[in-house]
Coordinates of C-alpha atoms in Angstrom, one line a residue:
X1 CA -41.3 -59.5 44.8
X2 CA -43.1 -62.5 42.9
X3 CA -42.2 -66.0 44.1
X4 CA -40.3 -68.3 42.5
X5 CA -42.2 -71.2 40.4
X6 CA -40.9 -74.9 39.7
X7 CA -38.8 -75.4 36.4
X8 CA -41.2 -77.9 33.8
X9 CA -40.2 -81.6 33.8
X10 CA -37.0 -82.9 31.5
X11 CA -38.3 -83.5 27.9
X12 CA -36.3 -85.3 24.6
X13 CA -36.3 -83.5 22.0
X14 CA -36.9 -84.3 18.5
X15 CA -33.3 -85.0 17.6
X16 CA -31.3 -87.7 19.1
X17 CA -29.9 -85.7 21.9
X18 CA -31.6 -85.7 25.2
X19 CA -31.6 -82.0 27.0
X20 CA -32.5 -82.4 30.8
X21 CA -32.0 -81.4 34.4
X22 CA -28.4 -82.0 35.4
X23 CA -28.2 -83.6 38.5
X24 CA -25.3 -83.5 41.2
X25 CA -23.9 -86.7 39.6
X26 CA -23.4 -85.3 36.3
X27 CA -21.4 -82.2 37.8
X28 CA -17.8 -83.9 37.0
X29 CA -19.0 -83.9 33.2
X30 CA -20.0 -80.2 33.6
X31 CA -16.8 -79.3 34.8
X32 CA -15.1 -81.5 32.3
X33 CA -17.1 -79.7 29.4
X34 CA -16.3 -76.1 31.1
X35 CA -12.5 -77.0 31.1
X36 CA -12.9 -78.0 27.9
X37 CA -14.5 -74.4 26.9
X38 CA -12.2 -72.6 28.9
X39 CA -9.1 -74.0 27.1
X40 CA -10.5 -73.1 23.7
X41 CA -11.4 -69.3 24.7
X42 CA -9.1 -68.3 27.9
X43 CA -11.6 -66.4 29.9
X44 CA -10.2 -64.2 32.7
X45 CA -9.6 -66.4 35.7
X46 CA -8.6 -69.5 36.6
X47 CA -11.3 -72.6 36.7
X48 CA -11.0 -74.5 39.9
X49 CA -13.5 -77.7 39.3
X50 CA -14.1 -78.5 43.1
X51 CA -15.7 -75.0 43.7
X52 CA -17.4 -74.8 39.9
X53 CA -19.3 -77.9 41.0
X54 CA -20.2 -76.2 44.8
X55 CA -21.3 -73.6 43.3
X56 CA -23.4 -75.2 41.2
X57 CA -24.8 -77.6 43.7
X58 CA -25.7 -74.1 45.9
X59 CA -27.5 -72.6 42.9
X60 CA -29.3 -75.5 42.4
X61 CA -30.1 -76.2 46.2
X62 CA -31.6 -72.7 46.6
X63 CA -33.8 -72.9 43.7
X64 CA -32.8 -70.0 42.0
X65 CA -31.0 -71.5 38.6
X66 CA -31.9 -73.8 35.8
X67 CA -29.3 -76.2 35.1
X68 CA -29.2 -78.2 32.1
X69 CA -27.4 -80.6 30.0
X70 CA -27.4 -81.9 26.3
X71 CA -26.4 -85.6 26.6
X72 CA -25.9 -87.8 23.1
X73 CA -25.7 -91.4 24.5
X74 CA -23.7 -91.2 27.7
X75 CA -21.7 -88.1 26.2
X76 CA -22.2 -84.5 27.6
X77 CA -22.2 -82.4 24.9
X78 CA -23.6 -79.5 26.0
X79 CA -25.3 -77.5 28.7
X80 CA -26.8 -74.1 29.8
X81 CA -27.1 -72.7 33.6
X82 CA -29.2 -69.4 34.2
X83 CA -30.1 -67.6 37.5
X84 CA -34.0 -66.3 37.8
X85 CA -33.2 -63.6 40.4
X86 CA -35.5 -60.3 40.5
X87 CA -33.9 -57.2 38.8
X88 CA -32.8 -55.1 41.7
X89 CA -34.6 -52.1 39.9
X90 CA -37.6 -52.9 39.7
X91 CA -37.9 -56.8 41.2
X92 CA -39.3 -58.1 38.2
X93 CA -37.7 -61.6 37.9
X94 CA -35.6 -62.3 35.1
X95 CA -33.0 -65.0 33.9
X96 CA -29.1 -64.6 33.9
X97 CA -27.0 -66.6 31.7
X98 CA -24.5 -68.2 34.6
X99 CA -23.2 -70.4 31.6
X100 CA -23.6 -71.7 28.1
X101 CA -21.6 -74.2 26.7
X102 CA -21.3 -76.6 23.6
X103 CA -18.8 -78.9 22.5
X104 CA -16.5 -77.4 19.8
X105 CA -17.4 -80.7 17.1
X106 CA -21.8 -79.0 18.1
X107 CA -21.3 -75.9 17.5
X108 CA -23.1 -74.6 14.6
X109 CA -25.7 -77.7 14.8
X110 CA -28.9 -76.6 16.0
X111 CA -28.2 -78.3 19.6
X112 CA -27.1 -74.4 21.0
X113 CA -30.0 -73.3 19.9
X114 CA -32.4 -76.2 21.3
X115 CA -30.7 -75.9 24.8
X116 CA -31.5 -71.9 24.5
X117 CA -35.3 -73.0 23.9
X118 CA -35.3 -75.1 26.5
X119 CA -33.6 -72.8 29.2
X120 CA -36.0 -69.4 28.2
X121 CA -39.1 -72.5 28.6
X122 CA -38.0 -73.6 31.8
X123 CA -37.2 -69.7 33.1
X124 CA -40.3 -68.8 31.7
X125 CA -42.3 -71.2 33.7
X126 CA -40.1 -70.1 36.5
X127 CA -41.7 -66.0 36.0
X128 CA -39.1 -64.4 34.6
X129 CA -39.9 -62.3 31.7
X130 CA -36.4 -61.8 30.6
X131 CA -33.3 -63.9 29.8
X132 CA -29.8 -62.2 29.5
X133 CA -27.4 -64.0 27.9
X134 CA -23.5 -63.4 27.4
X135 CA -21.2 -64.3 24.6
X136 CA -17.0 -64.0 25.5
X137 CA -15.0 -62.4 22.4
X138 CA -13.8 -65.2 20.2
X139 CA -13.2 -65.3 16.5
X140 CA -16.4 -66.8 16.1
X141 CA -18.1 -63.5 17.9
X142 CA -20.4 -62.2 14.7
X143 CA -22.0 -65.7 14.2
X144 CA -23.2 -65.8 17.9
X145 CA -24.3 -62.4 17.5
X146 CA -26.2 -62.9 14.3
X147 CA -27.8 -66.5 15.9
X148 CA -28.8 -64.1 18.7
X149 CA -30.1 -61.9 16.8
X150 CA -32.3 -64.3 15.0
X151 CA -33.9 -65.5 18.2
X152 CA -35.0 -62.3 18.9
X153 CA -31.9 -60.9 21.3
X154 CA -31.0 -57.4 21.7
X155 CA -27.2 -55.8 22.2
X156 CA -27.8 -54.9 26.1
X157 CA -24.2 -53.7 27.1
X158 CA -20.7 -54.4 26.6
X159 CA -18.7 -56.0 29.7
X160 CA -14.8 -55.4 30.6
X161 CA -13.1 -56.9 33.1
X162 CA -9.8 -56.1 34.8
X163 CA -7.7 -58.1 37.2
X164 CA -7.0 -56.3 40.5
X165 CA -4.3 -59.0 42.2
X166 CA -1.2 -57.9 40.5
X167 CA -0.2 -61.6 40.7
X168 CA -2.6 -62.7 38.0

């Protein structure tokens, strides 16, 4: 299985937003920006900030995930998480897309786009030779999918879900 190699250094980009490493004390903005996200599409579940930020912080600690953040001023406005795990067919090492998220008043701007360069750079440098990435179903579904398509993405495989606790 091929080793695991360090993520590059935090860069600026050419805009006015700043994309870097997240670090343990920007976690509470994460999980303010997930809420946010969560509110606006209703993704199965239920979002429990104390253990979004442990498992972040575990991700993080073992060296296996990318975790990054768009900041404008002292303003999250967006960030990006993916897992560089080997494929347990063939233990090649490729990127999963933990999560993606931009602030509704960004989306559309090229700031999505600019934190998907950075995370497949930082992955990349990390060995994996593919990124997966997710979208949830949302009115706004065929513009993802056509951006995606444009950066070179394939359709992979469609995901359903199902809740097994008859409480939920």
């Amino acid at each position: 299985m091929p080793a695991l190699m360090e993520p590059p250094q935090a860069k600026v980009t050419a805009l006015t937003d700043e994309i870097r490493e997240l670090t343990e004390a920007d976690y509470p903005a994460v999980a303010d920006l997930t809420q946010e996200c969560f509110d606006r599409t209703t993704p199965p579940g239920a979002l429990v900030a104390e253990k979004w930020i442990e498992t972040l912080h575990l991700l993080v600690k073992c060296k296996i995930a990318v975790y990054l953040g768009a900041w404008r001023g002292d303003n999250l406005v967006g960030a990006f998480c993916a897992a560089v795990v080997p494929d347990p067919l063939n233990h090649e090492l490729i990127a999963s897309q933990m999560f993606w998220y931009v602030r509704a008043a960004d989306r559309g701007s090229p700031l999505g786009g600019r934190l998907l360069d950075e995370i497949e750079e930082r992955t990349r440098a990390m060995g994996a030779n593919r990124l997966h990435t997710m979208q949830l179903r949302s009115s706004k579904a065929s513009k993802m999918h056509s951006f995606l398509k444009r950066k070179g993405y394939q359709p992979l495989e469609l995901h359903y879900y199902k809740h097994l606790n008859k409480e939920q």
